Tab-separated table of N, CA, C and O in Angstrom:
chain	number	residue	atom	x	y	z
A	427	UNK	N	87.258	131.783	80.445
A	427	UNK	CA	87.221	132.365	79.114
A	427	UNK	C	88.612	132.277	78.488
A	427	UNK	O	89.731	132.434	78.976
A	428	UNK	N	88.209	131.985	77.294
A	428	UNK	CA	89.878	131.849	76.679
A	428	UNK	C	90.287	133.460	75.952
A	428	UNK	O	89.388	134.262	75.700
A	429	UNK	N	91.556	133.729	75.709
A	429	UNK	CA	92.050	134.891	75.338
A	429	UNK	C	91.023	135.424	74.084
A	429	UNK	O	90.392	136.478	74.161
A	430	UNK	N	90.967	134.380	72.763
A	430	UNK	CA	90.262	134.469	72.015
A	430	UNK	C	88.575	134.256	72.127
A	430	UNK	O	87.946	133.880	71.138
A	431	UNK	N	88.045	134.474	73.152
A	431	UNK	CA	86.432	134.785	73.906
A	431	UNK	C	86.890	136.039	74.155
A	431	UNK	O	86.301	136.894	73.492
A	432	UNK	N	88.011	136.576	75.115
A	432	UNK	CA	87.906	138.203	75.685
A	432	UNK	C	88.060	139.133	74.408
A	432	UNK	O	87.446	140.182	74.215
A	433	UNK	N	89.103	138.481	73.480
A	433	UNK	CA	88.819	139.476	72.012
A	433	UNK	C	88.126	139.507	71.599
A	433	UNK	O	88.209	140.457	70.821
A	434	UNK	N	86.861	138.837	71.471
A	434	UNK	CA	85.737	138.633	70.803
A	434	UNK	C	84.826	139.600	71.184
A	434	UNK	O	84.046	140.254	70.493
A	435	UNK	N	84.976	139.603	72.061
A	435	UNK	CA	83.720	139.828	73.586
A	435	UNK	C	84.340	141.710	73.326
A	435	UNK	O	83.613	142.575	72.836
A	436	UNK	N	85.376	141.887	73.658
A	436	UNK	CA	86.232	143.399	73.566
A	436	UNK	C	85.588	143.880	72.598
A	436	UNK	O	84.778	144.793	72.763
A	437	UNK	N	85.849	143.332	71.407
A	437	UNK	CA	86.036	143.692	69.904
A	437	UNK	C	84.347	144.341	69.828
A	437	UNK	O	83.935	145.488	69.654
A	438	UNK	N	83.766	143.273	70.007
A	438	UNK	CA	82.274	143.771	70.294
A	438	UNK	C	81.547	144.764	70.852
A	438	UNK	O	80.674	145.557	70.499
A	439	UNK	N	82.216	144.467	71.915
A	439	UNK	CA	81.933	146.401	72.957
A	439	UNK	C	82.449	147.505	72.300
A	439	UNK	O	81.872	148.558	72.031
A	440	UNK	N	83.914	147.074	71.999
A	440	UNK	CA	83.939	148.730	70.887
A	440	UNK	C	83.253	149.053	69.607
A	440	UNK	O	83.037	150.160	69.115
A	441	UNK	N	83.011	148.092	69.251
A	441	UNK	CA	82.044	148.338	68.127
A	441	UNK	C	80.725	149.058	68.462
A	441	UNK	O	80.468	150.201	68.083
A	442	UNK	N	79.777	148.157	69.332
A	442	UNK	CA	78.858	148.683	70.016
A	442	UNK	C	78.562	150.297	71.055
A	442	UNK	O	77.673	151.143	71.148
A	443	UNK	N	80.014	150.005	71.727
A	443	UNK	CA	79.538	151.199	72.563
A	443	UNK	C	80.517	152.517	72.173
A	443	UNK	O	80.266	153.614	72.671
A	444	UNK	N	81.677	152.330	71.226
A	444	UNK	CA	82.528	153.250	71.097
A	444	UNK	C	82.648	153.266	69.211
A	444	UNK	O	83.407	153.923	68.499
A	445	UNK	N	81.809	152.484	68.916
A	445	UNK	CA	81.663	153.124	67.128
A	445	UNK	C	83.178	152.754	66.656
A	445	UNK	O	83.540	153.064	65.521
A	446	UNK	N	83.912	152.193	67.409
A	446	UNK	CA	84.898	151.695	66.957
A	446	UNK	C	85.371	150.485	66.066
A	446	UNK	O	85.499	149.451	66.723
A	447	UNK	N	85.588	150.398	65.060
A	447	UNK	CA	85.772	149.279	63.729
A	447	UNK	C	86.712	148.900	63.460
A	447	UNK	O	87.362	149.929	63.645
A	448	UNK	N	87.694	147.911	63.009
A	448	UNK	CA	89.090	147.690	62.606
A	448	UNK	C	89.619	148.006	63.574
A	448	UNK	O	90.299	149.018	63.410
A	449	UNK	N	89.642	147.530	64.751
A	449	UNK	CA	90.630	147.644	65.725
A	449	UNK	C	92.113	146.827	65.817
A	449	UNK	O	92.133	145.599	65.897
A	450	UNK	N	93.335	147.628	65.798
A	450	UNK	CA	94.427	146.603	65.979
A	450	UNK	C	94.646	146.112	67.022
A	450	UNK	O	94.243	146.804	67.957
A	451	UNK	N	95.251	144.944	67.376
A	451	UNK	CA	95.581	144.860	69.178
A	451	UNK	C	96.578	145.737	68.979
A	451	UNK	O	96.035	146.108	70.019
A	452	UNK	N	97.390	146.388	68.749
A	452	UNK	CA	98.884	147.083	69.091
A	452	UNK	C	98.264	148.760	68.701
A	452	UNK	O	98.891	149.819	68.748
A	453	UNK	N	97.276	148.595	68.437
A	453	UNK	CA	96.175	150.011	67.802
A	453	UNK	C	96.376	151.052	69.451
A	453	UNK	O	95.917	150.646	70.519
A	454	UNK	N	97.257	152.600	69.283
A	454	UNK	CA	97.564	152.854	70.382
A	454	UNK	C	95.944	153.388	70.367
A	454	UNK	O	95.603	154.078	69.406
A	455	UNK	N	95.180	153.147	71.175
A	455	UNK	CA	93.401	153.935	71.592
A	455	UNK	C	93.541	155.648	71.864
A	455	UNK	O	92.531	156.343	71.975
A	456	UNK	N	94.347	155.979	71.916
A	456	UNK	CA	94.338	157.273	72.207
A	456	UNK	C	94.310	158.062	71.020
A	456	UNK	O	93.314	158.617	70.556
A	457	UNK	N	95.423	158.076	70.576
A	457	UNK	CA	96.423	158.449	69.671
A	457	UNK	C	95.488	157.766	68.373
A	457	UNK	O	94.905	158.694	67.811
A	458	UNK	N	95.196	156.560	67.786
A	458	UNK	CA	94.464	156.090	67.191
A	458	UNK	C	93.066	156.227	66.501
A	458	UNK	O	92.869	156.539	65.327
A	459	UNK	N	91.897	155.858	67.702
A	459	UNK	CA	90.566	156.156	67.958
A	459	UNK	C	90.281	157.300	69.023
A	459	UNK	O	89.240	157.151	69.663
A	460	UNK	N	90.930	158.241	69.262
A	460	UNK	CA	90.611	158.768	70.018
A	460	UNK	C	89.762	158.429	71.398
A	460	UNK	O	88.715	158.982	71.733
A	461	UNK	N	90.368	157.526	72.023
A	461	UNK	CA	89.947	156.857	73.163
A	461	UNK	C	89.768	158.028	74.117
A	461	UNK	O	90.326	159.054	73.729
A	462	UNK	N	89.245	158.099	75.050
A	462	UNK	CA	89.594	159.227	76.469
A	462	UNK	C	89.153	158.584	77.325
A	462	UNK	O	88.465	157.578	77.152
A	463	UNK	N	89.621	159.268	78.873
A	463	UNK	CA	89.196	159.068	79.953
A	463	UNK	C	87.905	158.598	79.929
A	463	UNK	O	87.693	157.486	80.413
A	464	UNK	N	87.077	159.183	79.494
A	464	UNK	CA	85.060	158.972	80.006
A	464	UNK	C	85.086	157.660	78.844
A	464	UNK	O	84.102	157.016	79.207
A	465	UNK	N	85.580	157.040	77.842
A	465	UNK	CA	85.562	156.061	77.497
A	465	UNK	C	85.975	155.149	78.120
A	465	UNK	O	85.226	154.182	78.262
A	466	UNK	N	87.370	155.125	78.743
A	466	UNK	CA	88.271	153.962	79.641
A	466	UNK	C	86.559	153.547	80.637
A	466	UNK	O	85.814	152.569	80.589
A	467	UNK	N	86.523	154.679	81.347
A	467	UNK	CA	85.444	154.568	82.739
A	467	UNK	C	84.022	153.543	81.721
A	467	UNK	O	83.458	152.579	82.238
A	468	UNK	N	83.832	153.830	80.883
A	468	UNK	CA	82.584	153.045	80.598
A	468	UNK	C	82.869	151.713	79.751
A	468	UNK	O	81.961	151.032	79.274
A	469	UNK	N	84.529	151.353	79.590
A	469	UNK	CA	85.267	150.368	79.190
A	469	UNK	C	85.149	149.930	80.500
A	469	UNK	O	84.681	148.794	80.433
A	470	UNK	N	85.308	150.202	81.507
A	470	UNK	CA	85.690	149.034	82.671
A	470	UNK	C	84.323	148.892	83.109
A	470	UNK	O	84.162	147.817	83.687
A	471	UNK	N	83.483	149.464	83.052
A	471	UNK	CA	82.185	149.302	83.284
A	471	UNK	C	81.521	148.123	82.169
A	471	UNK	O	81.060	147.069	82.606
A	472	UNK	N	81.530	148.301	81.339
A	472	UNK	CA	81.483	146.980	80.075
A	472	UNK	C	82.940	145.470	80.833
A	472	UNK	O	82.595	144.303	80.648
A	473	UNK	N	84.021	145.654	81.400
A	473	UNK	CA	84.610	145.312	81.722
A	473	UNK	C	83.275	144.518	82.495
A	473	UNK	O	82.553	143.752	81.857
A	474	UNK	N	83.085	144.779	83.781
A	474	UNK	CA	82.486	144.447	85.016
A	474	UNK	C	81.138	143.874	84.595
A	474	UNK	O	80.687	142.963	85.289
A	475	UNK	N	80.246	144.414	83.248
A	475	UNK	CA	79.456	143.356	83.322
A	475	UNK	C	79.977	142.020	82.676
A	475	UNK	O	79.527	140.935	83.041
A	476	UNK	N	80.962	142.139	81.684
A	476	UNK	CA	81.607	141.106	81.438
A	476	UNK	C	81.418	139.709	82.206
A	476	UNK	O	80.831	138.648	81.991
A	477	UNK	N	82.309	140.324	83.324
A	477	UNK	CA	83.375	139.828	84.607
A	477	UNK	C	81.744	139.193	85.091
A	477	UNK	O	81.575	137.979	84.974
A	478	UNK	N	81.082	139.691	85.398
A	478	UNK	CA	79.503	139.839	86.194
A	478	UNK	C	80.054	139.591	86.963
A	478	UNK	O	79.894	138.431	87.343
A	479	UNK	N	81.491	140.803	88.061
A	479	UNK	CA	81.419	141.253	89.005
A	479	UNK	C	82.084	142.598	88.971
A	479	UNK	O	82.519	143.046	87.910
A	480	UNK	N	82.187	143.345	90.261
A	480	UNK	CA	82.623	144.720	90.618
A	480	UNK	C	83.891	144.730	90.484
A	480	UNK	O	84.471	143.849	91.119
A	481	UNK	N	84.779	145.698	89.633
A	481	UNK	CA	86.165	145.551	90.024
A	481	UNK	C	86.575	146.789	91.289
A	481	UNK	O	85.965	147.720	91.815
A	482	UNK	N	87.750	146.282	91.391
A	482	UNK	CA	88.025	147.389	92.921
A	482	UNK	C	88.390	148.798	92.752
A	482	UNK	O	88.400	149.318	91.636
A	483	UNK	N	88.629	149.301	93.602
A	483	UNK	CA	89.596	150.580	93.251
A	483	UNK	C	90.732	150.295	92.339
A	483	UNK	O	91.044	150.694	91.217
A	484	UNK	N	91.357	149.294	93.382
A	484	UNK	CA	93.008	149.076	92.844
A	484	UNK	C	92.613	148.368	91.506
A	484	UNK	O	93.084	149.062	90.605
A	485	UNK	N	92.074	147.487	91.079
A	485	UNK	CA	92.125	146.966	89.745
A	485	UNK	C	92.198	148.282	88.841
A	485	UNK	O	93.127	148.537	88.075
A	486	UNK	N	91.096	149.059	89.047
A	486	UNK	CA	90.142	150.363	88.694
A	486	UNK	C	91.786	150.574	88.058
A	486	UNK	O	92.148	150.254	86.926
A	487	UNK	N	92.728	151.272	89.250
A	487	UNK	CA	93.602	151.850	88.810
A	487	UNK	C	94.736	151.211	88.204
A	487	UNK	O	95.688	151.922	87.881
A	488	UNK	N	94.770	150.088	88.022
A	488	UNK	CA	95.487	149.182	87.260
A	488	UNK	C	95.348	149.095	85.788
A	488	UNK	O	96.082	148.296	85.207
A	489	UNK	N	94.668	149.668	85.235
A	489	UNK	CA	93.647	149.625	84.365
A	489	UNK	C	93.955	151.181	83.312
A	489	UNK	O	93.864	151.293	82.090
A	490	UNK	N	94.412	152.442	84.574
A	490	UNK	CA	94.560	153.515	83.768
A	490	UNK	C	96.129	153.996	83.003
A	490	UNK	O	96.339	155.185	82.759
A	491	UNK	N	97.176	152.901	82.672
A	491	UNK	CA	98.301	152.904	81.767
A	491	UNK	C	97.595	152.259	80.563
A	491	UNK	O	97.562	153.025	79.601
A	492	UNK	N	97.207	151.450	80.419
A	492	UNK	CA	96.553	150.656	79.199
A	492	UNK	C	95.802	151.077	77.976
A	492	UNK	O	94.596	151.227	77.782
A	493	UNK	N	97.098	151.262	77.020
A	493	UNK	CA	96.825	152.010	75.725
A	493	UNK	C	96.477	151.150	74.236
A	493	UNK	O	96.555	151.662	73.119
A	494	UNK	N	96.004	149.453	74.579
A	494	UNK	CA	96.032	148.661	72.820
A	494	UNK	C	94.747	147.855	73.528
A	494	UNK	O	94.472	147.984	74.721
A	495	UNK	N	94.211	147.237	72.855
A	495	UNK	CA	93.586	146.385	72.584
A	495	UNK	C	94.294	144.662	73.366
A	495	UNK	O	93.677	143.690	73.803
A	496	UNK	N	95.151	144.817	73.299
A	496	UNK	CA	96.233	143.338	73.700
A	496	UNK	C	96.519	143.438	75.090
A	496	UNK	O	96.632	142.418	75.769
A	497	UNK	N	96.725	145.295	75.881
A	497	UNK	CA	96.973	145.170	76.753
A	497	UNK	C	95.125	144.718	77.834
A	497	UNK	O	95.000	144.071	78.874
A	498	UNK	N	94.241	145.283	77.125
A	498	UNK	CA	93.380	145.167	77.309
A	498	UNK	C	92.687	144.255	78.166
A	498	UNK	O	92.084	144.272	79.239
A	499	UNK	N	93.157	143.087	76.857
A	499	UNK	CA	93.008	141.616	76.575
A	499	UNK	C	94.072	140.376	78.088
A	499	UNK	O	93.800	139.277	78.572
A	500	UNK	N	95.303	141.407	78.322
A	500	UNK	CA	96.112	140.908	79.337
A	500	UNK	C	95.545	141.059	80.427
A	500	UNK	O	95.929	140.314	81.329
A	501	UNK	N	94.606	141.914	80.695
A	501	UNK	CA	94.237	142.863	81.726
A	501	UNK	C	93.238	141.967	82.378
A	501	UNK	O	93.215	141.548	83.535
A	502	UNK	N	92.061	141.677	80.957
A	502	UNK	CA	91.232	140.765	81.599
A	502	UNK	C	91.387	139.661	81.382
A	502	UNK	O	90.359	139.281	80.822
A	503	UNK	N	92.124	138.796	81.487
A	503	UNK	CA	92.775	137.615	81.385
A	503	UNK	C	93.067	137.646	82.957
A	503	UNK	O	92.894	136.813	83.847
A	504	UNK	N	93.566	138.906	82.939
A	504	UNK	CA	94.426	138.671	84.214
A	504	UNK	C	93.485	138.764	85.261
A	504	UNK	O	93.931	138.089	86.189
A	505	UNK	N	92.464	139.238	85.553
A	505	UNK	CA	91.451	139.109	86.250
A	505	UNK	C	90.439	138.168	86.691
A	505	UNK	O	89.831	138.018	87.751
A	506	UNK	N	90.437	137.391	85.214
A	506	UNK	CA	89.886	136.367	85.643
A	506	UNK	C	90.536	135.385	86.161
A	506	UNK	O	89.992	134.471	86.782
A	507	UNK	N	91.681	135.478	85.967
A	507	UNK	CA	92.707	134.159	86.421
A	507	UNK	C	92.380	134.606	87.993
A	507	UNK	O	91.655	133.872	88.665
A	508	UNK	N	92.801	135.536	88.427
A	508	UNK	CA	92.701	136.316	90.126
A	508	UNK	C	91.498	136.155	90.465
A	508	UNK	O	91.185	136.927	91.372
A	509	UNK	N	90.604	135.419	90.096
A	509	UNK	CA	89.150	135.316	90.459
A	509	UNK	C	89.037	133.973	90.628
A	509	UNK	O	88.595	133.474	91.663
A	510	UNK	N	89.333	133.473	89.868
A	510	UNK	CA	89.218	131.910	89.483
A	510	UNK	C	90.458	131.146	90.781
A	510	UNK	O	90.490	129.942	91.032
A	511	UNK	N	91.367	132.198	91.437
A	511	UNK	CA	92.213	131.615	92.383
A	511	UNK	C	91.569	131.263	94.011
A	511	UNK	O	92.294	130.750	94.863
């Protein structure tokens, strides 16, 4: 997937599952859209069917500094690259 597929693909899920619209990548989610915890958890869960696989613990917790849209986007980039190795 190219960077511009995972924004696409992102952009979509928040729309869909978090009513979220006009998202910036540098958009802090917290502070912003009022992102929270029980959102992140059903973000990485949208994450994983993405992926159409399980992420781990440790990814899991790799996952809970990540406050924009871009870091998001690095995140699963970066996953798939670690998959694809």
């Amino acid at each position: 997937m190219t960077r511009t597929e995972v924004t696409g693909k992102l952009l979509k899920i928040f729309s869909r599952q978090f009513e979220i619209e006009d998202i910036g990548l540098n958009d802090n989610l917290r502070e912003d859209h009022e992102f929270d915890s029980i959102d992140a958890i059903e973000l990485l869960r949208e994450i994983e069917i993405m992926l159409d696989t399980p992420l781990t613990r440790e990814e899991k917790k790799k996952a809970m500094d990540i406050l924009t849209l871009d870091q998001i986007v690095d995140y699963v980039m970066n996953l798939t690259e670690a998959r694809a190795a």
